């Protein structure tokens, strides 16, 4: 079974419509909760016709926080956010998938430009705290909100700025004061940091604005996009269709270990790994979230769907295990890159 258990130790009310859940892994699952800055958890939530799943970023840092923490902002009509904000209390046990996602810097020692809108601060906060605690680079944060009361982690950001005045710069953009962000404003604010990679998370329209503006400035932008999942990824994979060709194999590196498993040409890579007992990360199983991304070292695949990996990602060897089907008889991948 791929699902994990996490007990809610504390519920923190960050703002009027945003709650943080402090989580303690079940004793036997603790090692499987290892995560990188900027990753997220997939949480199983009740739905009218059974179960559904929603993704929530970790705002905690693996370098500074003993427990995991996710922040959930209430969304009008949101299935998961409203259930969590209205019902989840300390002592509850949640069913989750292991932390996943590629919205994480390759190094904590490089200078970064972080951009967040509203609750998009959640994974950005994890990256920011990790860089300050475990890296040597400088961090600039541009944070957009409706008004001052909407600023999640306001006190923590002030404290971090005071503690790291030479390494952390925080600029708040408040719609109530400056109006909605414009390309001209974003270009002006980003100008001192155009040599840095940018990590952007927030509402879709905000991310599109930032991405377009920064790309014109020559800045490489990484974005974190979440979609409502159509299916329940917690369900066990179905048996593969009968394979009419010669079965291949995949060599997989994960957590410092290497093993080889069979892979039918009619089967997607993630299903083959899970069936063989490989604890591969995943979330949506629809090609929309990058949680299952791994690096192709040898061999070739085709992807049934891909809405998250750009041309540079593909050139770097990233593939989506939940959508990959084999072209060659043998494939070698790693999750440790």
PDB file of N, CA and C in Angstrom, residues 210-248:
ATOM      1  N   UNK A 210       3.783  36.924 -14.069  1.00  0.00           N
ATOM      2  CA  UNK A 210       5.176  36.912 -13.632  1.00  0.00           C
ATOM      3  C   UNK A 210       6.048  36.156 -14.632  1.00  0.00           C
ATOM      4  N   UNK A 211       5.580  35.004 -15.084  1.00  0.00           N
ATOM      5  CA  UNK A 211       6.363  34.193 -16.018  1.00  0.00           C
ATOM      6  C   UNK A 211       6.634  34.949 -17.308  1.00  0.00           C
ATOM      7  N   UNK A 212       5.594  35.576 -17.865  1.00  0.00           N
ATOM      8  CA  UNK A 212       5.771  36.327 -19.101  1.00  0.00           C
ATOM      9  C   UNK A 212       6.746  37.481 -18.935  1.00  0.00           C
ATOM     10  N   UNK A 213       6.616  38.201 -17.837  1.00  0.00           N
ATOM     11  CA  UNK A 213       7.479  39.356 -17.586  1.00  0.00           C
ATOM     12  C   UNK A 213       8.923  38.934 -17.365  1.00  0.00           C
ATOM     13  N   UNK A 214       9.128  37.919 -16.547  1.00  0.00           N
ATOM     14  CA  UNK A 214      10.487  37.483 -16.225  1.00  0.00           C
ATOM     15  C   UNK A 214      11.168  36.816 -17.416  1.00  0.00           C
ATOM     16  N   UNK A 215      10.406  36.079 -18.206  1.00  0.00           N
ATOM     17  CA  UNK A 215      10.984  35.442 -19.388  1.00  0.00           C
ATOM     18  C   UNK A 215      11.517  36.484 -20.353  1.00  0.00           C
ATOM     19  N   UNK A 216      10.794  37.591 -20.497  1.00  0.00           N
ATOM     20  CA  UNK A 216      11.262  38.691 -21.351  1.00  0.00           C
ATOM     21  C   UNK A 216      12.560  39.296 -20.828  1.00  0.00           C
ATOM     22  N   UNK A 217      12.796  39.167 -19.513  1.00  0.00           N
ATOM     23  CA  UNK A 217      14.024  39.689 -18.915  1.00  0.00           C
ATOM     24  C   UNK A 217      15.168  38.675 -18.974  1.00  0.00           C
ATOM     25  N   UNK A 218      14.886  37.485 -19.497  1.00  0.00           N
ATOM     26  CA  UNK A 218      15.915  36.454 -19.582  1.00  0.00           C
ATOM     27  C   UNK A 218      16.073  35.630 -18.335  1.00  0.00           C
ATOM     28  N   UNK A 219      15.097  35.692 -17.437  1.00  0.00           N
ATOM     29  CA  UNK A 219      15.150  34.936 -16.180  1.00  0.00           C
ATOM     30  C   UNK A 219      14.511  33.567 -16.382  1.00  0.00           C
ATOM     31  N   UNK A 220      15.170  32.500 -15.958  1.00  0.00           N
ATOM     32  CA  UNK A 220      14.549  31.184 -16.011  1.00  0.00           C
ATOM     33  C   UNK A 220      13.586  31.049 -14.839  1.00  0.00           C
ATOM     34  N   UNK A 221      12.354  30.698 -15.148  1.00  0.00           N
ATOM     35  CA  UNK A 221      11.300  30.676 -14.149  1.00  0.00           C
ATOM     36  C   UNK A 221      10.848  29.240 -13.887  1.00  0.00           C
ATOM     37  N   UNK A 222      10.745  28.880 -12.615  1.00  0.00           N
ATOM     38  CA  UNK A 222      10.157  27.609 -12.201  1.00  0.00           C
ATOM     39  C   UNK A 222       8.820  27.924 -11.542  1.00  0.00           C
ATOM     40  N   UNK A 223       7.759  27.244 -11.959  1.00  0.00           N
ATOM     41  CA  UNK A 223       6.441  27.513 -11.384  1.00  0.00           C
ATOM     42  C   UNK A 223       5.884  26.245 -10.757  1.00  0.00           C
ATOM     43  N   UNK A 224       5.023  26.424  -9.770  1.00  0.00           N
ATOM     44  CA  UNK A 224       4.322  25.319  -9.126  1.00  0.00           C
ATOM     45  C   UNK A 224       2.846  25.480  -9.405  1.00  0.00           C
ATOM     46  N   UNK A 225       2.283  24.526 -10.152  1.00  0.00           N
ATOM     47  CA  UNK A 225       0.868  24.585 -10.514  1.00  0.00           C
ATOM     48  C   UNK A 225       0.161  23.360  -9.954  1.00  0.00           C
ATOM     49  N   UNK A 226      -1.003  23.581  -9.351  1.00  0.00           N
ATOM     50  CA  UNK A 226      -1.813  22.477  -8.842  1.00  0.00           C
ATOM     51  C   UNK A 226      -3.136  22.415  -9.596  1.00  0.00           C
ATOM     52  N   UNK A 227      -3.594  21.203  -9.836  1.00  0.00           N
ATOM     53  CA  UNK A 227      -4.860  20.967 -10.518  1.00  0.00           C
ATOM     54  C   UNK A 227      -5.750  20.115  -9.615  1.00  0.00           C
ATOM     55  N   UNK A 228      -7.065  20.283  -9.752  1.00  0.00           N
ATOM     56  CA  UNK A 228      -7.990  19.381  -9.065  1.00  0.00           C
ATOM     57  C   UNK A 228      -7.883  18.015  -9.723  1.00  0.00           C
ATOM     58  N   UNK A 229      -7.652  16.983  -8.912  1.00  0.00           N
ATOM     59  CA  UNK A 229      -7.432  15.654  -9.450  1.00  0.00           C
ATOM     60  C   UNK A 229      -8.754  15.014  -9.850  1.00  0.00           C
ATOM     61  N   UNK A 230      -8.781  14.447 -11.041  1.00  0.00           N
ATOM     62  CA  UNK A 230     -10.005  13.837 -11.552  1.00  0.00           C
ATOM     63  C   UNK A 230     -10.280  12.481 -10.898  1.00  0.00           C
ATOM     64  N   UNK A 231      -9.220  11.738 -10.578  1.00  0.00           N
ATOM     65  CA  UNK A 231      -9.360  10.400 -10.033  1.00  0.00           C
ATOM     66  C   UNK A 231      -8.781  10.344  -8.625  1.00  0.00           C
ATOM     67  N   UNK A 232      -8.940   9.204  -7.969  1.00  0.00           N
ATOM     68  CA  UNK A 232      -8.397   8.996  -6.634  1.00  0.00           C
ATOM     69  C   UNK A 232      -7.054   8.285  -6.763  1.00  0.00           C
ATOM     70  N   UNK A 233      -5.934   9.003  -6.606  1.00  0.00           N
ATOM     71  CA  UNK A 233      -4.627   8.361  -6.802  1.00  0.00           C
ATOM     72  C   UNK A 233      -4.272   7.374  -5.702  1.00  0.00           C
ATOM     73  N   UNK A 234      -5.068   7.332  -4.631  1.00  0.00           N
ATOM     74  CA  UNK A 234      -4.796   6.390  -3.553  1.00  0.00           C
ATOM     75  C   UNK A 234      -5.224   4.966  -3.919  1.00  0.00           C
ATOM     76  N   UNK A 235      -6.032   4.817  -4.949  1.00  0.00           N
ATOM     77  CA  UNK A 235      -6.470   3.493  -5.357  1.00  0.00           C
ATOM     78  C   UNK A 235      -5.296   2.706  -5.933  1.00  0.00           C
ATOM     79  N   UNK A 236      -5.288   1.408  -5.680  1.00  0.00           N
ATOM     80  CA  UNK A 236      -4.233   0.567  -6.228  1.00  0.00           C
ATOM     81  C   UNK A 236      -4.346   0.504  -7.746  1.00  0.00           C
ATOM     82  N   UNK A 237      -3.211   0.440  -8.470  1.00  0.00           N
ATOM     83  CA  UNK A 237      -3.268   0.377  -9.936  1.00  0.00           C
ATOM     84  C   UNK A 237      -3.938  -0.898 -10.412  1.00  0.00           C
ATOM     85  N   UNK A 238      -4.633  -0.778 -11.543  1.00  0.00           N
ATOM     86  CA  UNK A 238      -5.273  -1.946 -12.134  1.00  0.00           C
ATOM     87  C   UNK A 238      -4.210  -2.863 -12.731  1.00  0.00           C
ATOM     88  N   UNK A 239      -4.564  -4.139 -12.909  1.00  0.00           N
ATOM     89  CA  UNK A 239      -3.650  -5.056 -13.578  1.00  0.00           C
ATOM     90  C   UNK A 239      -3.391  -4.547 -14.983  1.00  0.00           C
ATOM     91  N   UNK A 240      -2.154  -4.677 -15.469  1.00  0.00           N
ATOM     92  CA  UNK A 240      -1.839  -4.161 -16.800  1.00  0.00           C
ATOM     93  C   UNK A 240      -2.538  -4.966 -17.882  1.00  0.00           C
ATOM     94  N   UNK A 241      -2.805  -4.333 -19.034  1.00  0.00           N
ATOM     95  CA  UNK A 241      -3.352  -5.101 -20.145  1.00  0.00           C
ATOM     96  C   UNK A 241      -2.334  -6.133 -20.601  1.00  0.00           C
ATOM     97  N   UNK A 242      -2.809  -7.178 -21.246  1.00  0.00           N
ATOM     98  CA  UNK A 242      -1.906  -8.231 -21.688  1.00  0.00           C
ATOM     99  C   UNK A 242      -0.875  -7.659 -22.648  1.00  0.00           C
ATOM    100  N   UNK A 243       0.381  -7.946 -22.381  1.00  0.00           N
ATOM    101  CA  UNK A 243       1.458  -7.408 -23.209  1.00  0.00           C
ATOM    102  C   UNK A 243       1.707  -8.340 -24.386  1.00  0.00           C
ATOM    103  N   UNK A 244       1.608  -7.803 -25.584  1.00  0.00           N
ATOM    104  CA  UNK A 244       1.743  -8.634 -26.780  1.00  0.00           C
ATOM    105  C   UNK A 244       3.177  -8.659 -27.301  1.00  0.00           C
ATOM    106  N   UNK A 245       4.055  -7.790 -26.762  1.00  0.00           N
ATOM    107  CA  UNK A 245       5.447  -7.763 -27.201  1.00  0.00           C
ATOM    108  C   UNK A 245       6.367  -8.284 -26.122  1.00  0.00           C
ATOM    109  N   UNK A 246       7.639  -8.307 -26.424  1.00  0.00           N
ATOM    110  CA  UNK A 246       8.616  -8.750 -25.431  1.00  0.00           C
ATOM    111  C   UNK A 246       8.682  -7.746 -24.293  1.00  0.00           C
ATOM    112  N   UNK A 247       8.616  -8.241 -23.065  1.00  0.00           N
ATOM    113  CA  UNK A 247       8.679  -7.355 -21.906  1.00  0.00           C
ATOM    114  C   UNK A 247      10.091  -6.809 -21.743  1.00  0.00           C
ATOM    115  N   UNK A 248      10.170  -5.564 -21.315  1.00  0.00           N
ATOM    116  CA  UNK A 248      11.467  -4.951 -21.064  1.00  0.00           C
ATOM    117  C   UNK A 248      11.735  -4.870 -19.579  1.00  0.00           C
TER     118      UNK A 248
END
